[in-house]
PDB file of C-alpha atoms in Angstrom:
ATOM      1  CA  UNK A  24     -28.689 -24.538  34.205  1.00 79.00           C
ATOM      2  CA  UNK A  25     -25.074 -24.898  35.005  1.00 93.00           C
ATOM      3  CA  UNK A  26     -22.442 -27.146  34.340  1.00 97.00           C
ATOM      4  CA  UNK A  27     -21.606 -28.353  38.465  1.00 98.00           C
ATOM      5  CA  UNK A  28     -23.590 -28.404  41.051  1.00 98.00           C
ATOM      6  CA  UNK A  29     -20.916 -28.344  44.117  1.00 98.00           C
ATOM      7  CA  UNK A  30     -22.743 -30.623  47.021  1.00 98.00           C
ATOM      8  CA  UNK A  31     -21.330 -29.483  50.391  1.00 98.00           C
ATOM      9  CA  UNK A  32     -22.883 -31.216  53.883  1.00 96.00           C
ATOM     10  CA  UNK A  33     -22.147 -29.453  56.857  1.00 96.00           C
ATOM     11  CA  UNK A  34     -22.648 -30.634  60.153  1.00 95.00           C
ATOM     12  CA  UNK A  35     -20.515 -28.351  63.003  1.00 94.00           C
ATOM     13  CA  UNK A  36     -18.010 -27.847  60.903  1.00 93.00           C
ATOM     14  CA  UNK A  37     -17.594 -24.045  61.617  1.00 94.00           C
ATOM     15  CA  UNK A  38     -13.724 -24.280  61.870  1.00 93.00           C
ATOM     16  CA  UNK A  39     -13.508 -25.399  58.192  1.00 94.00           C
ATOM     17  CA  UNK A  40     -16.508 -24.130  56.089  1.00 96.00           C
ATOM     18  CA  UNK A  41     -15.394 -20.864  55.205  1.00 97.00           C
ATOM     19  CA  UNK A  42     -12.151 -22.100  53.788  1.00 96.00           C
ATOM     20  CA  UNK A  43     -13.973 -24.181  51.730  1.00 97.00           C
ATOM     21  CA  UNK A  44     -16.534 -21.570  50.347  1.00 98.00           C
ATOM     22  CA  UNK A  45     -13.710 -19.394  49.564  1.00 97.00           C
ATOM     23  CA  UNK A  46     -12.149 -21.789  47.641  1.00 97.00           C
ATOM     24  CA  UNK A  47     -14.945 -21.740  45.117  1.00 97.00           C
ATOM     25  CA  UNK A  48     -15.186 -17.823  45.418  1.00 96.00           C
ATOM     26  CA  UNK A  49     -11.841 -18.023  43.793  1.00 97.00           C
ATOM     27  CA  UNK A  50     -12.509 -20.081  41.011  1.00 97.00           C
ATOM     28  CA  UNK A  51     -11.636 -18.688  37.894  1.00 95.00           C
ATOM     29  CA  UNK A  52     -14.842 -19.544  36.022  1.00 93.00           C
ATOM     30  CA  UNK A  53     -18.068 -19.498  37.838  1.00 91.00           C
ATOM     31  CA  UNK A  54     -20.617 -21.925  35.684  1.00 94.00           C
ATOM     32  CA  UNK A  55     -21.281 -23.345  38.736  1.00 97.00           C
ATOM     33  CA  UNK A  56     -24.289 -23.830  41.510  1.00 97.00           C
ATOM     34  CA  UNK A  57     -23.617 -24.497  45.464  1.00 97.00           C
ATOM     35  CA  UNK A  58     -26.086 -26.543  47.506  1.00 98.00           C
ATOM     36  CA  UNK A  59     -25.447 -26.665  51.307  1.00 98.00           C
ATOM     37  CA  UNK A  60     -26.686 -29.354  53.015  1.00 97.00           C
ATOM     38  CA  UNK A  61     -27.381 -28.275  56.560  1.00 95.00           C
ATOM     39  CA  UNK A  62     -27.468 -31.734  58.676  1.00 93.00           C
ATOM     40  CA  UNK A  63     -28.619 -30.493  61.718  1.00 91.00           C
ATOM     41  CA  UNK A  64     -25.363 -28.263  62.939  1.00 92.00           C
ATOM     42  CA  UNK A  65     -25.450 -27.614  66.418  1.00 91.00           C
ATOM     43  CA  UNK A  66     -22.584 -25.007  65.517  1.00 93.00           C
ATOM     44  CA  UNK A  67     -22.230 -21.453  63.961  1.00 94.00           C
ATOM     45  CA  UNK A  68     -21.400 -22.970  60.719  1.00 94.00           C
ATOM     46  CA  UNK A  69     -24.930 -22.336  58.837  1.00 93.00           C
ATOM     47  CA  UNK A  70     -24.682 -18.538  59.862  1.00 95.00           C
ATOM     48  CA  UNK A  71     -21.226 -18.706  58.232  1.00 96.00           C
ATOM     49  CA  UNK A  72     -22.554 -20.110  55.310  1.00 96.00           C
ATOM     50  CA  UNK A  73     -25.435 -17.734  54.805  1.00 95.00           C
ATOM     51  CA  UNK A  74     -22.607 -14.643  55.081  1.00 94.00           C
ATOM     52  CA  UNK A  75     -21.604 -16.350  51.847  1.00 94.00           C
ATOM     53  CA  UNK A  76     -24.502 -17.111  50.010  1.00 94.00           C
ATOM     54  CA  UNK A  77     -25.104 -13.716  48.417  1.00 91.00           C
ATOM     55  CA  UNK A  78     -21.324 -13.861  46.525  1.00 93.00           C
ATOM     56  CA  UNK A  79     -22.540 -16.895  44.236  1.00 93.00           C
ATOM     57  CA  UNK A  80     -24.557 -16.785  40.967  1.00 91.00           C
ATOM     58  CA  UNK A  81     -26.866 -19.837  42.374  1.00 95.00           C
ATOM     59  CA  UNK A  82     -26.404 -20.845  46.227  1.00 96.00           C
ATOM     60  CA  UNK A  83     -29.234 -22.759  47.943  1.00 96.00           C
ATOM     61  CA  UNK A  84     -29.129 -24.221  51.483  1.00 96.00           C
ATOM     62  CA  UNK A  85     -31.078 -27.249  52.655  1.00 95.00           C
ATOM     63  CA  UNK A  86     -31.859 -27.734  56.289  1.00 93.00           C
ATOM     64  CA  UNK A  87     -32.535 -30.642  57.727  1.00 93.00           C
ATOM     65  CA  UNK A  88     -33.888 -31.067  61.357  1.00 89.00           C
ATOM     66  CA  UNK A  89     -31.843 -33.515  62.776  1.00 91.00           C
ATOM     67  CA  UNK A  90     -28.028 -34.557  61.877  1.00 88.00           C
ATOM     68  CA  UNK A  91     -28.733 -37.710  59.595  1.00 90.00           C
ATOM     69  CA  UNK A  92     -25.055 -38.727  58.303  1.00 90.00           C
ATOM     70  CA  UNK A  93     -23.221 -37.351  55.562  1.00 91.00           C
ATOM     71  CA  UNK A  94     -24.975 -39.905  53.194  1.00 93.00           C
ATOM     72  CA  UNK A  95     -28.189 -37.948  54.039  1.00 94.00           C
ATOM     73  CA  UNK A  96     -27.335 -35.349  53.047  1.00 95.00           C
ATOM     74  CA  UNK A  97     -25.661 -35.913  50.079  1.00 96.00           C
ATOM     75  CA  UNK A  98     -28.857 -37.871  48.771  1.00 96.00           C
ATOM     76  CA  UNK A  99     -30.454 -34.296  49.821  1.00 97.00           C
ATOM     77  CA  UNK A 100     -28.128 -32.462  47.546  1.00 97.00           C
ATOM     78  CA  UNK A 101     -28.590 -34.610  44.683  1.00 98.00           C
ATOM     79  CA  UNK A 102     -32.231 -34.372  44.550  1.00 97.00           C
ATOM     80  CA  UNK A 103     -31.590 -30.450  44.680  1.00 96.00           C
ATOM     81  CA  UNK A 104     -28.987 -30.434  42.241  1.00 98.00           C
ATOM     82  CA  UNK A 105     -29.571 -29.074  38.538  1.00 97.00           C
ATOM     83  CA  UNK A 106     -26.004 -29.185  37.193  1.00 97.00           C
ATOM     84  CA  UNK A 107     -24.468 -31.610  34.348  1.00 98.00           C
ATOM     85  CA  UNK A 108     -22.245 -33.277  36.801  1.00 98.00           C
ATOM     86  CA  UNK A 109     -21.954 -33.430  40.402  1.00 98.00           C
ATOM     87  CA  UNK A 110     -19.024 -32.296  42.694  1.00 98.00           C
ATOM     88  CA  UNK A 111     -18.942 -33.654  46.236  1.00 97.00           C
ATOM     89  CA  UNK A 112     -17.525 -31.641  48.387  1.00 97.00           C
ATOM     90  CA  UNK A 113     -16.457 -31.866  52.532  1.00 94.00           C
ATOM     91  CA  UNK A 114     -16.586 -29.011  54.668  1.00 94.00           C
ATOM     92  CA  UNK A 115     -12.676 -29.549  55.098  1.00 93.00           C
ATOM     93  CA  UNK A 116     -12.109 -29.624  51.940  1.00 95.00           C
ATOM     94  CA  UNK A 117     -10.955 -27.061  49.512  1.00 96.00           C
ATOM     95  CA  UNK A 118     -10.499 -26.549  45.137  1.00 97.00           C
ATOM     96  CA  UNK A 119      -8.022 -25.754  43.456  1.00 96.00           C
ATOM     97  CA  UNK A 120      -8.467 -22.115  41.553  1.00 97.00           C
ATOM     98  CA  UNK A 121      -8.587 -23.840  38.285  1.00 97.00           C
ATOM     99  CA  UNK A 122     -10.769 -26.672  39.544  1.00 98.00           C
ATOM    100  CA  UNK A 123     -13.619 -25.611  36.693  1.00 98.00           C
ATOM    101  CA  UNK A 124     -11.295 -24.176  34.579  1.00 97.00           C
ATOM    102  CA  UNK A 125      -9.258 -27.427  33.976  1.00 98.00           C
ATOM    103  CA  UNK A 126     -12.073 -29.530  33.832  1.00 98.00           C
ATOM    104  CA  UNK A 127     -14.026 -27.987  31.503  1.00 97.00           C
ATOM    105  CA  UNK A 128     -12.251 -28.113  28.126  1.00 97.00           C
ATOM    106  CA  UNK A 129     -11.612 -31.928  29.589  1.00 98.00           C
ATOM    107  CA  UNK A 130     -14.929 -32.590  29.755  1.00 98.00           C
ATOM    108  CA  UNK A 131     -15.768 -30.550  26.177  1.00 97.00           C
ATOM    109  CA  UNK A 132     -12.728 -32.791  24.211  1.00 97.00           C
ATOM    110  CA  UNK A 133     -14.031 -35.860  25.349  1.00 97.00           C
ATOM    111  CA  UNK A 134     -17.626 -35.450  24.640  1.00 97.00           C
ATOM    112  CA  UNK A 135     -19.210 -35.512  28.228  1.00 98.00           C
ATOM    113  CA  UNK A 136     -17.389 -38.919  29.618  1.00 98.00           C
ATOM    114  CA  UNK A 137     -19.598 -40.237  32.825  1.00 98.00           C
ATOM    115  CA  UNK A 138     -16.517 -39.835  34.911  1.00 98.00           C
ATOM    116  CA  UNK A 139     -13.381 -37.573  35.465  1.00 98.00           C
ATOM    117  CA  UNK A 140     -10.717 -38.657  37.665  1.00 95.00           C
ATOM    118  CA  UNK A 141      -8.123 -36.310  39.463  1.00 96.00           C
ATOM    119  CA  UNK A 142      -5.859 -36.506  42.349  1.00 94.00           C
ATOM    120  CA  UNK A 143      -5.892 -34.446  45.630  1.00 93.00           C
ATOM    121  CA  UNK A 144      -3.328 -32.468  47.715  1.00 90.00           C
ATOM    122  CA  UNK A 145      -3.331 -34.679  51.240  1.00 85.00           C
ATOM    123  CA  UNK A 146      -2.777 -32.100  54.045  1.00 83.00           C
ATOM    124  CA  UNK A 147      -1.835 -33.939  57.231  1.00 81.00           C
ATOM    125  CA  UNK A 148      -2.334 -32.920  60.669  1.00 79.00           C
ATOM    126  CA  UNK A 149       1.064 -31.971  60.829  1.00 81.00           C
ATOM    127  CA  UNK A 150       1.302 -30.251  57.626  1.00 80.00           C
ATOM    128  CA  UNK A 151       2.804 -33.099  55.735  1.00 79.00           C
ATOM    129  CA  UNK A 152       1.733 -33.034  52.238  1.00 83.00           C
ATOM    130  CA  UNK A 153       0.978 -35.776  49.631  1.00 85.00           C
ATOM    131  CA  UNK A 154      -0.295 -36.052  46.023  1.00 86.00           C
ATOM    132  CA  UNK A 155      -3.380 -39.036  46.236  1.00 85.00           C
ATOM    133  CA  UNK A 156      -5.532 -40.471  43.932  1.00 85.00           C
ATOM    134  CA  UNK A 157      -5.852 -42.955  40.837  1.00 85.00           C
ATOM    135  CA  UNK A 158      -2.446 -44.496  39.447  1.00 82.00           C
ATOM    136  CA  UNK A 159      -3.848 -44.153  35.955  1.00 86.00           C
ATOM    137  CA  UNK A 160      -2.493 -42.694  33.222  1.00 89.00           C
ATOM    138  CA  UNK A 161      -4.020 -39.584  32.019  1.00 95.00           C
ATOM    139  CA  UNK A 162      -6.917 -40.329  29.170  1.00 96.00           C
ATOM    140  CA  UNK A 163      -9.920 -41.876  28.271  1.00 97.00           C
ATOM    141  CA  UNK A 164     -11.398 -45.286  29.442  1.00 96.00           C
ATOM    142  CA  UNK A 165     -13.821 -47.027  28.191  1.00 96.00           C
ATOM    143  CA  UNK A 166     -16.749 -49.366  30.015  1.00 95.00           C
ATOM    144  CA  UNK A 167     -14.932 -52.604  28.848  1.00 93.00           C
ATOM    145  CA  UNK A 168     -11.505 -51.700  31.219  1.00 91.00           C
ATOM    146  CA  UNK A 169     -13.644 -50.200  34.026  1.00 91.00           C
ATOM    147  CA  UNK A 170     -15.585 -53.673  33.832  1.00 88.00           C
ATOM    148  CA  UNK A 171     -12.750 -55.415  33.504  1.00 85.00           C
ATOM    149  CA  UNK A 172      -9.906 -53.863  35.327  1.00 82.00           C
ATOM    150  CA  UNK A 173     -10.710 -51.026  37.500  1.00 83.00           C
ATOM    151  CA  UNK A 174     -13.806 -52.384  39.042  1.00 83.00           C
ATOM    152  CA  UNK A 175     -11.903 -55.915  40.128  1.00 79.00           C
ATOM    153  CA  UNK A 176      -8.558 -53.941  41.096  1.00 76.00           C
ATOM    154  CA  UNK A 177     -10.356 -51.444  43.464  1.00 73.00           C
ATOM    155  CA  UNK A 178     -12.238 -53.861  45.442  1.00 73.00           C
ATOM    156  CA  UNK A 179      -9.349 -54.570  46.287  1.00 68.00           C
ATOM    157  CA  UNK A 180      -8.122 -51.652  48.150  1.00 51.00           C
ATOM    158  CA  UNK A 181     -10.157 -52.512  51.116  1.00 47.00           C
ATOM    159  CA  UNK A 182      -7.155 -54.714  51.893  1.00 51.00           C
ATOM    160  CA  UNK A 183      -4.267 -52.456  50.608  1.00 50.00           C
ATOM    161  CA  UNK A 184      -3.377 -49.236  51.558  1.00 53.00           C
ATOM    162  CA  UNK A 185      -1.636 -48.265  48.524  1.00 52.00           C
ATOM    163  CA  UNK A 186      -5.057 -47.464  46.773  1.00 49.00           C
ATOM    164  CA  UNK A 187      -6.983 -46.564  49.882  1.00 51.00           C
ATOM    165  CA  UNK A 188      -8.470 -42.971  48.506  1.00 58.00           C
ATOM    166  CA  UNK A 189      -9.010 -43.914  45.275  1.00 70.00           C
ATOM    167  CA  UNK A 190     -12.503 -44.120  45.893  1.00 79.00           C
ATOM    168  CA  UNK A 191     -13.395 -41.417  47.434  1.00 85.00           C
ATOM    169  CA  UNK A 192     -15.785 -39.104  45.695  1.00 90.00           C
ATOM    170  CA  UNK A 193     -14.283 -35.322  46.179  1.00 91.00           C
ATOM    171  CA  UNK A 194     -11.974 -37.299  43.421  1.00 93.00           C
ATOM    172  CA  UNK A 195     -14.183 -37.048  40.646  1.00 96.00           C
ATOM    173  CA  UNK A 196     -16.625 -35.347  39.188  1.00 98.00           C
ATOM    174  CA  UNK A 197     -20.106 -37.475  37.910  1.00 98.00           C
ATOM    175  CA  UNK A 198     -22.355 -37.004  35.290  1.00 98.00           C
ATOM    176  CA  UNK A 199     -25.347 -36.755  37.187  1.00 98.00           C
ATOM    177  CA  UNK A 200     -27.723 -38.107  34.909  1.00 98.00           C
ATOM    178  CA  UNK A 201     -25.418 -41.143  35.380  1.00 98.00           C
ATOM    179  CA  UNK A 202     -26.633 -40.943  39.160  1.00 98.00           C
ATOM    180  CA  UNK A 203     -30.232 -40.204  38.660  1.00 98.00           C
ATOM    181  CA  UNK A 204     -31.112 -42.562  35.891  1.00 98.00           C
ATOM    182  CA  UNK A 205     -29.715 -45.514  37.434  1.00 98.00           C
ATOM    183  CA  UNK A 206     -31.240 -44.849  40.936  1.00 97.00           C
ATOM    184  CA  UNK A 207     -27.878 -44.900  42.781  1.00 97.00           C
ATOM    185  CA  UNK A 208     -27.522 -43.185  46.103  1.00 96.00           C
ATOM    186  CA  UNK A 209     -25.675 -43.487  49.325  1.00 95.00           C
ATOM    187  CA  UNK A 210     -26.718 -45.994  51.923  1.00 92.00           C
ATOM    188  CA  UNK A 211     -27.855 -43.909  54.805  1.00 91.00           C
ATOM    189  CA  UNK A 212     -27.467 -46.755  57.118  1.00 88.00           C
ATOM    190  CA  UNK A 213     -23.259 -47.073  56.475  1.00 80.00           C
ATOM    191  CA  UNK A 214     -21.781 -44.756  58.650  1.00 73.00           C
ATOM    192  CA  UNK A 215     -18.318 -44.726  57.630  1.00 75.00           C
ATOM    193  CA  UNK A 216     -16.266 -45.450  53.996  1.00 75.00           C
ATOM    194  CA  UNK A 217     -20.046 -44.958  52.628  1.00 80.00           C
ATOM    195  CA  UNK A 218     -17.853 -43.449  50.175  1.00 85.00           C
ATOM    196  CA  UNK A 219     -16.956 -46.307  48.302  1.00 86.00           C
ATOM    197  CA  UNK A 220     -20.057 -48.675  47.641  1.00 88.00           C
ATOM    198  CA  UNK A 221     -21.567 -45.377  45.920  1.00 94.00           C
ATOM    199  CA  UNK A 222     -18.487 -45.076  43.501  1.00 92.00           C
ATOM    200  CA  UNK A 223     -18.532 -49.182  42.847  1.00 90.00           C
ATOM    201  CA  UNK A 224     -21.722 -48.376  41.706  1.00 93.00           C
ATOM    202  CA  UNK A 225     -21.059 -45.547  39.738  1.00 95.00           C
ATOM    203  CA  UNK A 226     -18.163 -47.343  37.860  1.00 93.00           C
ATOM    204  CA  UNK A 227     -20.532 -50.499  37.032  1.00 93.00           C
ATOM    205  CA  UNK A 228     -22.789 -48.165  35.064  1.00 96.00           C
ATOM    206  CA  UNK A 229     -20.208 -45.697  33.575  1.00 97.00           C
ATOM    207  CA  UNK A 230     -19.343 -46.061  29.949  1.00 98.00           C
ATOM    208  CA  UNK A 231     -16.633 -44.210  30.305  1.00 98.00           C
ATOM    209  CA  UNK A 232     -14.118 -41.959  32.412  1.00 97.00           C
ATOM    210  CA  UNK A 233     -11.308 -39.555  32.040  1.00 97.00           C
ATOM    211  CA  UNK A 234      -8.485 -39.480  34.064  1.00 95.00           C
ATOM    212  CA  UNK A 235      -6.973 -35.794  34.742  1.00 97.00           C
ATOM    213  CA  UNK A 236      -3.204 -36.104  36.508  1.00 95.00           C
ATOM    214  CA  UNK A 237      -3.587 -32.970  38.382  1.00 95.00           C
ATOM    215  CA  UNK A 238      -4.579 -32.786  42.358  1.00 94.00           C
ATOM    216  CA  UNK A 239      -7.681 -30.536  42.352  1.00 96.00           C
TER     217      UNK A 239
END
């Protein structure tokens, strides 16, 4: 078993996808698997994707017959998935070399927390660039500030820009038995932000989370 598994839906997303795989190609340690959720591309991107499959340890794509919505297929990967902790990833986007390689000693000194927290490079259109994420310091935090704090403050950031990818999920990594035990998956039926009930869940049954100031 592994210590990721890397959750990557793809619907028609052949401009992107290959970027992305060869992001993780280039990872400097490899204890990781790779499921592809095909939601019903239309596209070339699946063929792209199989080109790749062969240069990972453990790659497995699901197909599904119709496109369903990104929460779909997520739920998909996370029934597949076999790995520690879970890594949501987009078609569009793409890790950092040292993605594993930073978080593993993390996750090692603090005893397998539920959550780590990082930031991301934010590529615009135009290539403007800008470091996102949590405004935390880097550490440890325990269930009692998550409760008490975090959970409060980010409900929040429906109404305040300032905060307004702090929720998104390519910004952590999750324990999966965190996800599995408690039941939580995305709501298939929210089309849009489904992001962030998912993590709101997540952080009300986390007993912990570590906070990594690097974009990843």
């Amino acid at each position: 078993m592994c210590l990721f598994s890397v959750i990557i839906p793809v619907y028609n997303e052949e401009e992107y996808i290959s970027r992305c795989l060869q992001s993780l190609i280039a990872q400097t340690m490899n204890d990781y698997e790779v499921i592809i959720v095909d939601d019903g591309s239309g596209d070339h991107s699946i063929e792209i994707c199989k080109k790749f499959q062969s240069k990972f340890r453990y790659c497995s794509i699901i197909s599904h017959t119709k496109n369903m919505g990104a929460s779909a297929a997520r739920n998909s990967g996370i029934k597949y998935a076999t790995g520690s902790y879970i890594v949501f990833l987009d078609s569009d986007d793409t890790l950092s070399p040292y993605f594993f390689e930073t978080l593993i000693p993390k996750i090692k000194e603090y005893n397998y927390p539920d959550i780590l927290e990082f930031l991301m490079n934010y590529i615009e259109k135009d290539n403007c660039r800008s470091i996102q994420g949590t405004i935390l310091n880097e550490g440890l935090y325990e269930r009692q500030f998550l409760k008490d704090i975090f959970i409060p403050v980010h409900l929040e950031c429906v109404r305040n820009d300032e905060y307004s990818y702090t929720l998104f999920n390519t910004l952590r990594v999750i324990r999966r038995l965190l996800i599995t035990e408690n039941h939580i998956m995305f709501n298939v039926n929210v089309k849009r932000w489904e992001d962030w009930s998912f993590a709101i869940q997540i952080f009300l049954c986390a007993n912990n989370m570590v906070v990594v100031k690097m974009p990843l």
